[in-house]
Short mmCIF file of C-alpha atoms in Angstrom, two decimals:
data_model
loop_
_atom_site.label_atom_id
_atom_site.label_comp_id
_atom_site.label_asym_id
_atom_site.label_seq_id
_atom_site.Cartn_x
_atom_site.Cartn_y
_atom_site.Cartn_z
CA MET A 1 3.08 13.51 27.82
CA LYS A 2 1.58 13.49 24.35
CA PRO A 3 1.70 10.23 22.37
CA LYS A 4 4.38 10.24 19.66
CA LEU A 5 3.22 10.02 16.04
CA LEU A 6 5.06 9.54 12.76
CA ILE A 7 3.37 10.51 9.50
CA ALA A 8 4.36 8.66 6.31
CA ASP A 9 2.76 10.00 3.13
CA ASP A 10 4.37 11.07 -0.13
CA HIS A 11 1.90 13.90 -0.80
CA THR A 12 3.49 16.89 0.89
CA LEU A 13 0.32 18.92 1.27
CA PHE A 14 -1.56 16.02 2.86
CA ASN A 15 1.39 15.14 5.10
CA GLU A 16 1.68 18.74 6.29
CA GLY A 17 -2.08 19.10 6.59
CA VAL A 18 -2.41 16.11 8.90
CA LYS A 19 0.43 17.44 11.03
CA GLN A 20 -1.30 20.79 11.40
CA LEU A 21 -4.65 19.18 12.16
CA ILE A 22 -3.52 16.95 15.02
CA SER A 23 -0.32 18.50 16.39
CA ASP A 24 -2.25 19.93 19.35
CA HIS A 25 -3.15 16.41 20.45
CA TYR A 26 -0.01 14.45 19.61
CA ASN A 27 3.75 14.90 19.43
CA ILE A 28 4.59 14.64 15.71
CA VAL A 29 8.10 13.19 15.92
CA GLY A 30 8.69 12.92 12.17
CA GLN A 31 7.36 13.10 8.64
CA VAL A 32 8.36 10.67 5.89
CA PHE A 33 7.68 11.05 2.17
CA ASP A 34 9.19 7.83 0.73
CA GLY A 35 8.69 4.23 1.77
CA LYS A 36 12.42 3.51 1.86
CA ASP A 37 12.86 6.00 4.72
CA VAL A 38 10.13 4.68 7.01
CA LEU A 39 11.98 1.94 8.91
CA MET A 40 14.98 4.15 9.66
CA MET A 41 12.75 6.99 10.85
CA VAL A 42 10.83 4.61 13.10
CA MET A 43 14.10 3.37 14.54
CA VAL A 44 15.26 6.93 15.24
CA THR A 45 12.01 8.44 16.57
CA ARG A 46 10.36 5.39 18.22
CA PRO A 47 6.77 6.62 17.71
CA ASP A 48 3.78 5.15 19.51
CA VAL A 49 1.76 5.27 16.27
CA ILE A 50 2.64 5.54 12.61
CA LEU A 51 0.08 6.97 10.18
CA LEU A 52 1.02 5.09 7.03
CA ASP A 53 -0.07 5.62 3.45
CA ILE A 54 -0.52 2.43 1.44
CA ASN A 55 0.69 3.69 -1.93
CA LEU A 56 4.17 5.01 -1.11
CA PRO A 57 7.17 5.30 -3.46
CA SER A 58 9.88 2.61 -3.24
CA ILE A 59 8.09 0.36 -0.71
CA ASN A 60 4.31 0.13 -0.37
CA GLY A 61 2.49 0.29 2.95
CA PHE A 62 1.59 -3.40 3.01
CA ASP A 63 5.22 -4.47 2.76
CA LEU A 64 6.22 -1.85 5.32
CA ALA A 65 3.55 -3.05 7.75
CA THR A 66 4.96 -6.58 7.44
CA GLU A 67 8.47 -5.34 8.24
CA LEU A 68 7.28 -3.08 11.06
CA ARG A 69 5.44 -5.97 12.70
CA LYS A 70 8.65 -8.01 12.66
CA ALA A 71 10.99 -5.28 13.89
CA PHE A 72 8.81 -3.20 16.22
CA GLU A 73 6.22 -5.31 18.01
CA THR A 74 4.71 -2.51 20.11
CA ILE A 75 4.26 0.17 17.45
CA LYS A 76 0.68 0.87 16.42
CA ILE A 77 0.07 1.02 12.67
CA ILE A 78 -2.80 2.96 11.13
CA PHE A 79 -3.26 3.08 7.37
CA VAL A 80 -4.53 6.44 6.11
CA SER A 81 -5.62 5.85 2.54
CA MET A 82 -8.01 6.86 -0.23
CA TYR A 83 -8.56 3.20 -1.16
CA THR A 84 -11.77 1.41 -0.16
CA GLU A 85 -10.95 -1.87 -1.93
CA PRO A 86 -12.33 -4.86 0.08
CA ARG A 87 -9.15 -6.89 -0.48
CA PHE A 88 -7.06 -4.01 0.87
CA ILE A 89 -9.16 -3.96 4.05
CA GLU A 90 -8.93 -7.73 4.42
CA HIS A 91 -5.19 -7.74 3.78
CA SER A 92 -4.72 -5.02 6.39
CA LYS A 93 -6.50 -7.17 8.96
CA GLN A 94 -4.40 -10.18 8.02
CA LEU A 95 -1.28 -8.07 8.63
CA LYS A 96 -2.70 -7.11 12.04
CA VAL A 97 -2.75 -3.41 11.15
CA ASP A 98 -4.42 -1.60 14.05
CA GLY A 99 -6.47 0.89 12.08
CA TYR A 100 -7.62 1.98 8.64
CA LEU A 101 -8.75 5.59 8.13
CA LEU A 102 -9.78 7.33 4.93
CA LYS A 103 -8.06 10.43 3.62
CA ASN A 104 -11.33 12.34 3.56
CA SER A 105 -11.71 11.90 7.34
CA THR A 106 -12.40 14.92 9.49
CA LYS A 107 -10.07 16.02 12.28
CA GLU A 108 -12.46 14.50 14.80
CA GLU A 109 -12.53 11.17 12.94
CA LEU A 110 -8.72 11.07 12.78
CA ILE A 111 -8.40 11.72 16.50
CA LEU A 112 -11.13 9.17 17.32
CA GLY A 113 -9.33 6.51 15.29
CA ILE A 114 -5.89 7.28 16.69
CA ASP A 115 -7.12 7.40 20.29
CA SER A 116 -9.03 4.13 19.87
CA VAL A 117 -5.83 2.43 18.69
CA LEU A 118 -3.72 4.04 21.43
CA ASN A 119 -6.20 2.66 23.96
CA GLY A 120 -5.56 -0.86 22.72
CA GLY A 121 -8.37 -1.31 20.23
CA ASN A 122 -8.65 -1.64 16.47
CA TYR A 123 -10.33 1.09 14.45
CA TYR A 124 -11.44 0.58 10.86
CA ASP A 125 -13.42 3.56 9.58
CA PRO A 126 -17.14 2.67 9.67
CA LYS A 127 -17.57 4.40 6.29
CA LEU A 128 -15.66 1.52 4.69
CA ASN A 129 -18.84 -0.55 4.98
CA GLN A 130 -20.98 2.08 3.28
CA LEU A 131 -18.93 3.28 0.30
CA ARG A 132 -18.90 1.88 -3.20
CA GLN A 133 -15.99 -0.52 -3.32
CA ASN A 134 -14.90 -0.16 -6.97
CA LEU A 135 -14.02 3.54 -7.02
CA HIS A 136 -10.40 2.84 -7.93
CA HIS A 137 -10.72 -0.07 -10.36
CA ASP A 138 -8.65 1.82 -12.97
CA ASP A 139 -5.90 2.73 -10.48
CA PHE A 140 -2.56 1.09 -11.39
CA PHE A 141 -1.76 0.44 -7.72
CA VAL A 142 -5.07 -1.40 -7.28
CA LYS A 143 -4.47 -3.35 -10.48
CA GLN A 144 -1.06 -4.46 -9.21
CA PHE A 145 -2.70 -6.12 -6.22
CA SER A 146 -4.96 -8.17 -8.51
CA LEU A 147 -1.87 -9.89 -9.91
CA THR A 148 -0.70 -13.26 -8.63
CA PRO A 149 2.93 -13.81 -7.52
CA ARG A 150 3.54 -15.87 -10.68
CA GLU A 151 2.18 -13.07 -12.87
CA ILE A 152 4.42 -10.53 -11.14
CA GLU A 153 7.38 -12.86 -11.68
CA ILE A 154 6.58 -13.05 -15.39
CA ILE A 155 6.18 -9.26 -15.61
CA ARG A 156 9.68 -8.85 -14.16
CA MET A 157 11.06 -11.25 -16.76
CA ILE A 158 9.34 -9.39 -19.59
CA LYS A 159 10.68 -6.10 -18.22
CA ASN A 160 14.17 -7.65 -18.29
CA GLY A 161 13.81 -8.46 -21.98
CA MET A 162 12.93 -12.16 -21.87
CA ASN A 163 10.58 -13.56 -24.50
CA THR A 164 7.87 -16.20 -24.01
CA THR A 165 10.14 -19.14 -24.88
CA GLU A 166 12.87 -17.98 -22.49
CA ILE A 167 10.34 -17.45 -19.69
CA ALA A 168 8.90 -20.94 -20.24
CA GLU A 169 12.36 -22.51 -20.05
CA LYS A 170 13.34 -20.48 -16.97
CA LEU A 171 10.17 -21.36 -15.06
CA PHE A 172 9.86 -24.93 -16.39
CA LEU A 173 6.45 -24.13 -17.85
CA GLY A 174 4.84 -24.92 -21.18
CA LEU A 175 4.68 -22.25 -23.87
CA GLU A 176 0.88 -22.20 -23.77
CA THR A 177 0.91 -21.76 -19.99
CA VAL A 178 3.14 -18.69 -20.28
CA LYS A 179 0.99 -17.32 -23.10
CA THR A 180 -2.09 -17.75 -20.89
CA HIS A 181 -0.34 -15.91 -18.05
CA ARG A 182 0.55 -13.06 -20.40
CA LYS A 183 -3.04 -12.90 -21.67
CA ASN A 184 -4.36 -12.73 -18.09
CA ILE A 185 -1.85 -10.03 -17.17
CA TYR A 186 -2.83 -7.89 -20.16
CA TYR A 187 -6.51 -8.35 -19.30
CA LYS A 188 -6.08 -7.40 -15.63
CA LEU A 189 -4.03 -4.31 -16.49
CA SER A 190 -6.22 -3.29 -19.44
CA ILE A 191 -3.21 -3.11 -21.78
CA THR A 192 -2.46 -4.58 -25.20
CA LYS A 193 1.30 -4.18 -25.76
CA SER A 194 4.49 -5.25 -24.02
CA THR A 195 5.70 -1.63 -24.02
CA GLU A 196 2.71 -0.72 -21.86
CA LEU A 197 3.51 -3.62 -19.56
CA ILE A 198 7.13 -2.52 -19.18
CA LYS A 199 5.98 1.02 -18.42
CA PHE A 200 3.60 -0.34 -15.75
CA ALA A 201 6.40 -2.42 -14.22
CA LEU A 202 8.77 0.55 -14.08
CA GLU A 203 6.15 2.91 -12.61
CA ASN A 204 5.18 0.40 -9.93
CA ASN A 205 8.67 -0.82 -8.98
CA ILE A 206 8.04 -4.39 -10.14
#
Protein backbone atom coordinates (compact mmCIF):
# COMPACT_ATOMS: atom_id res chain seq x y z
CA MET A 1 0.00 0.00 0.00
CA LYS A 2 1.33 3.41 -0.98
CA PRO A 3 2.04 5.91 1.82
CA LYS A 4 -0.63 8.61 2.10
CA LEU A 5 0.42 12.21 1.38
CA LEU A 6 -1.33 15.54 1.79
CA ILE A 7 -0.08 18.57 -0.13
CA ALA A 8 -0.64 22.03 1.35
CA ASP A 9 0.43 24.93 -0.88
CA ASP A 10 -1.53 27.97 -2.01
CA HIS A 11 0.05 28.12 -5.47
CA THR A 12 -2.25 25.97 -7.58
CA LEU A 13 0.26 25.20 -10.32
CA PHE A 14 2.91 24.11 -7.82
CA ASN A 15 0.40 22.09 -5.80
CA GLU A 16 -0.83 20.31 -8.93
CA GLY A 17 2.70 19.90 -10.26
CA VAL A 18 3.92 18.13 -7.13
CA LYS A 19 0.90 15.84 -7.25
CA GLN A 20 1.65 14.88 -10.84
CA LEU A 21 5.34 14.36 -10.11
CA ILE A 22 4.96 11.95 -7.21
CA SER A 23 1.51 10.37 -7.57
CA ASP A 24 3.08 7.18 -8.96
CA HIS A 25 4.94 6.69 -5.70
CA TYR A 26 2.43 7.89 -3.11
CA ASN A 27 -1.31 8.04 -2.53
CA ILE A 28 -2.17 11.76 -2.67
CA VAL A 29 -5.15 11.85 -0.30
CA GLY A 30 -5.76 15.59 -0.51
CA GLN A 31 -4.66 19.03 -1.63
CA VAL A 32 -5.05 22.16 0.48
CA PHE A 33 -4.62 25.75 -0.68
CA ASP A 34 -5.25 27.74 2.54
CA GLY A 35 -3.74 27.32 5.98
CA LYS A 36 -7.14 27.40 7.71
CA ASP A 37 -8.14 24.17 5.95
CA VAL A 38 -5.07 22.10 6.83
CA LEU A 39 -6.03 20.71 10.25
CA MET A 40 -9.49 19.64 9.11
CA MET A 41 -8.09 17.96 6.01
CA VAL A 42 -5.52 16.12 8.10
CA MET A 43 -8.27 14.95 10.42
CA VAL A 44 -10.33 13.67 7.48
CA THR A 45 -7.58 12.07 5.39
CA ARG A 46 -5.10 10.93 8.09
CA PRO A 47 -2.00 11.18 5.85
CA ASP A 48 1.34 9.62 6.72
CA VAL A 49 3.13 12.76 5.51
CA ILE A 50 2.09 16.34 4.89
CA LEU A 51 4.07 18.46 2.42
CA LEU A 52 3.57 21.89 3.94
CA ASP A 53 4.35 25.31 2.53
CA ILE A 54 5.58 27.83 5.10
CA ASN A 55 3.96 30.96 3.67
CA LEU A 56 0.29 29.96 3.51
CA PRO A 57 -2.76 32.27 3.67
CA SER A 58 -4.62 32.55 7.01
CA ILE A 59 -2.20 30.42 9.07
CA ASN A 60 1.51 30.07 8.30
CA GLY A 61 3.33 26.75 8.20
CA PHE A 62 5.21 27.30 11.46
CA ASP A 63 2.00 27.78 13.43
CA LEU A 64 0.42 24.82 11.64
CA ALA A 65 3.39 22.60 12.46
CA THR A 66 3.00 23.52 16.13
CA GLU A 67 -0.69 22.57 16.06
CA LEU A 68 -0.06 19.39 14.07
CA ARG A 69 2.55 18.25 16.57
CA LYS A 70 0.02 18.67 19.38
CA ALA A 71 -2.93 17.02 17.65
CA PHE A 72 -1.33 14.35 15.46
CA GLU A 73 1.80 12.90 17.04
CA THR A 74 2.56 10.34 14.33
CA ILE A 75 2.16 12.50 11.22
CA LYS A 76 5.38 13.35 9.40
CA ILE A 77 5.80 17.02 8.47
CA ILE A 78 7.97 18.17 5.58
CA PHE A 79 8.24 21.84 4.71
CA VAL A 80 8.51 22.49 0.97
CA SER A 81 9.59 26.10 0.63
CA MET A 82 11.51 28.62 -1.44
CA TYR A 83 13.01 30.15 1.72
CA THR A 84 16.63 29.44 2.69
CA GLU A 85 16.68 31.74 5.73
CA PRO A 86 18.89 30.25 8.51
CA ARG A 87 16.37 31.19 11.21
CA PHE A 88 13.62 29.40 9.29
CA ILE A 89 15.73 26.23 9.20
CA GLU A 90 16.56 26.51 12.90
CA HIS A 91 12.94 27.20 13.83
CA SER A 92 11.84 24.16 11.81
CA LYS A 93 14.23 21.98 13.79
CA GLN A 94 12.99 23.44 17.07
CA LEU A 95 9.44 22.53 16.03
CA LYS A 96 10.66 18.98 15.29
CA VAL A 97 9.66 19.23 11.63
CA ASP A 98 10.87 16.04 9.94
CA GLY A 99 12.09 17.53 6.69
CA TYR A 100 12.78 20.72 4.77
CA LEU A 101 12.86 20.60 0.95
CA LEU A 102 13.27 23.44 -1.51
CA LYS A 103 10.72 24.22 -4.19
CA ASN A 104 13.34 23.91 -6.92
CA SER A 105 13.96 20.26 -5.97
CA THR A 106 13.86 17.62 -8.66
CA LYS A 107 11.42 14.72 -8.59
CA GLU A 108 14.22 12.46 -7.39
CA GLU A 109 15.14 14.86 -4.56
CA LEU A 110 11.49 15.08 -3.46
CA ILE A 111 11.14 11.31 -3.36
CA LEU A 112 14.49 10.90 -1.56
CA GLY A 113 13.42 13.37 1.12
CA ILE A 114 9.95 11.91 1.57
CA ASP A 115 11.22 8.33 1.72
CA SER A 116 13.93 9.28 4.22
CA VAL A 117 11.28 10.77 6.51
CA LEU A 118 8.91 7.82 6.03
CA ASN A 119 11.77 5.53 7.07
CA GLY A 120 12.07 7.35 10.38
CA GLY A 121 14.81 9.85 9.60
CA ASN A 122 15.03 13.60 9.22
CA TYR A 123 15.83 15.11 5.83
CA TYR A 124 16.91 18.72 5.41
CA ASP A 125 17.96 19.45 1.83
CA PRO A 126 21.78 19.47 1.66
CA LYS A 127 21.61 22.49 -0.66
CA LEU A 128 20.50 24.58 2.32
CA ASN A 129 24.14 24.61 3.46
CA GLN A 130 25.41 25.81 0.09
CA LEU A 131 23.01 28.57 -0.98
CA ARG A 132 23.25 32.26 -0.23
CA GLN A 133 21.10 32.82 2.83
CA ASN A 134 19.83 36.37 2.18
CA LEU A 135 17.97 35.80 -1.09
CA HIS A 136 14.65 36.87 0.42
CA HIS A 137 15.67 39.75 2.68
CA ASP A 138 13.07 42.03 1.03
CA ASP A 139 10.27 39.46 1.34
CA PHE A 140 7.47 40.67 3.66
CA PHE A 141 7.01 37.18 5.11
CA VAL A 142 10.71 37.01 6.01
CA LYS A 143 10.55 40.51 7.49
CA GLN A 144 7.63 39.49 9.69
CA PHE A 145 9.76 36.81 11.30
CA SER A 146 12.42 39.38 12.24
CA LEU A 147 9.87 41.09 14.49
CA THR A 148 9.71 40.42 18.22
CA PRO A 149 6.41 39.46 19.93
CA ARG A 150 6.28 42.94 21.51
CA GLU A 151 6.74 44.60 18.12
CA ILE A 152 3.95 42.50 16.62
CA GLU A 153 1.73 43.46 19.55
CA ILE A 154 2.42 47.14 18.90
CA ILE A 155 1.76 46.71 15.16
CA ARG A 156 -1.67 45.25 15.98
CA MET A 157 -2.43 48.24 18.19
CA ILE A 158 -1.38 50.69 15.49
CA LYS A 159 -3.52 48.80 12.98
CA ASN A 160 -6.45 49.18 15.39
CA GLY A 161 -6.01 52.95 15.45
CA MET A 162 -4.15 53.46 18.72
CA ASN A 163 -1.60 56.26 18.96
CA THR A 164 1.74 56.19 20.79
CA THR A 165 0.34 57.57 24.06
CA GLU A 166 -2.52 55.06 24.11
CA ILE A 167 -0.14 52.17 23.38
CA ALA A 168 2.19 53.29 26.19
CA GLU A 169 -0.71 53.41 28.67
CA LYS A 170 -2.10 50.05 27.53
CA LEU A 171 1.26 48.27 27.81
CA PHE A 172 2.49 50.19 30.88
CA LEU A 173 5.49 51.45 28.93
CA GLY A 174 7.15 54.84 28.69
CA LEU A 175 6.47 57.03 25.66
CA GLU A 176 10.11 56.87 24.59
CA THR A 177 10.10 53.08 24.80
CA VAL A 178 7.10 52.87 22.47
CA LYS A 179 8.70 55.39 20.11
CA THR A 180 11.85 53.24 20.03
CA HIS A 181 9.76 50.16 19.25
CA ARG A 182 8.05 52.00 16.40
CA LYS A 183 11.41 53.18 15.05
CA ASN A 184 12.75 49.60 15.13
CA ILE A 185 9.63 48.27 13.41
CA TYR A 186 9.89 50.84 10.62
CA TYR A 187 13.58 50.02 10.18
CA LYS A 188 13.03 46.25 10.02
CA LEU A 189 10.19 46.59 7.51
CA SER A 190 11.91 49.31 5.45
CA ILE A 191 8.89 51.62 5.72
CA THR A 192 8.45 55.25 6.75
CA LYS A 193 4.71 55.78 7.31
CA SER A 194 2.00 54.29 9.49
CA THR A 195 -0.16 53.69 6.40
CA GLU A 196 2.55 51.37 5.08
CA LEU A 197 2.65 49.60 8.42
CA ILE A 198 -1.12 49.09 8.45
CA LYS A 199 -0.95 47.73 4.90
CA PHE A 200 1.79 45.30 5.98
CA ALA A 201 -0.28 44.18 8.97
CA LEU A 202 -3.36 43.56 6.84
CA GLU A 203 -1.44 41.68 4.14
CA ASN A 204 0.28 39.45 6.68
CA ASN A 205 -2.71 38.77 8.97
CA ILE A 206 -1.17 40.51 11.97
